[in-house]
């Protein structure tokens, strides 16, 4: 019997299709050897093709879930995904502050892979002005980084300027993901306030990419909870994500899913 595992809390929405949201988060955390806990912000009816319905939780109930987990088990790291509204963001900020949660990773989920809006337009400013101010790292894709920075990103140096702008505005470290760019390689750019680091991987030609952002941010949070520094955590998380994409599976008629258990399958 194990004495205990590092705890990572995910505050995010539920994906009935199992490929993204808290389902992807928990699969990632289990695969990487940490204990995942949850606070559900919304329940979605979705599959590989579409999001057909969203039922947001009452902010008070989001707080109640966070109280239940943090008062008992605490958290060595946390991540957020779909937050949906400014009211839920306020609730989440309140509890992260009350319990002094460290290593908070913000995946600023704004749109689903299939194009559904997952964050109200009027909540973007709350996310930027409130949540990023208490977070350790934010992990936007290129469209999200453009929205957070107010800058257009069409080249690598633009991404660096956007990262600097987000950091200057919020004090939060920034990892801009390059998956929405074109080319043979995917380049992610990390800015910690003083230096840039680049993480480059071969682009995998597949449409089985449902849940990539959730998986990446959960992996970073997991490696931080295990005691690694930020650069090492991003490096190992990107390796894990690459393997999950390479071993991805066709599930349904649309965007297929990552295979989170690939390290066990491959004996790693």
Short mmCIF file of C-alpha atoms in Angstrom, two decimals, residues 131-138 163 165-175 191-193:
data_model
loop_
_atom_site.label_atom_id
_atom_site.label_comp_id
_atom_site.label_asym_id
_atom_site.label_seq_id
_atom_site.Cartn_x
_atom_site.Cartn_y
_atom_site.Cartn_z
CA UNK A 131 -7.05 34.58 -12.39
CA UNK A 132 -3.72 35.13 -14.15
CA UNK A 133 -2.66 37.40 -11.31
CA UNK A 134 -2.58 34.44 -8.90
CA UNK A 135 -1.43 31.77 -11.39
CA UNK A 136 2.01 30.26 -11.94
CA UNK A 137 1.67 29.60 -15.69
CA UNK A 138 -0.84 30.22 -18.47
CA UNK A 163 4.20 36.40 -24.26
CA UNK A 165 2.83 41.51 -23.14
CA UNK A 166 0.83 38.90 -21.20
CA UNK A 167 3.56 38.68 -18.57
CA UNK A 168 3.81 42.47 -18.29
CA UNK A 169 0.04 42.75 -17.84
CA UNK A 170 -0.40 39.88 -15.37
CA UNK A 171 2.94 38.77 -13.90
CA UNK A 172 2.13 35.22 -15.00
CA UNK A 173 4.60 33.00 -16.84
CA UNK A 174 3.46 32.14 -20.35
CA UNK A 175 3.67 29.05 -22.56
CA UNK A 191 8.57 32.93 -21.18
CA UNK A 192 9.31 33.11 -17.46
CA UNK A 193 9.72 36.86 -17.23
#
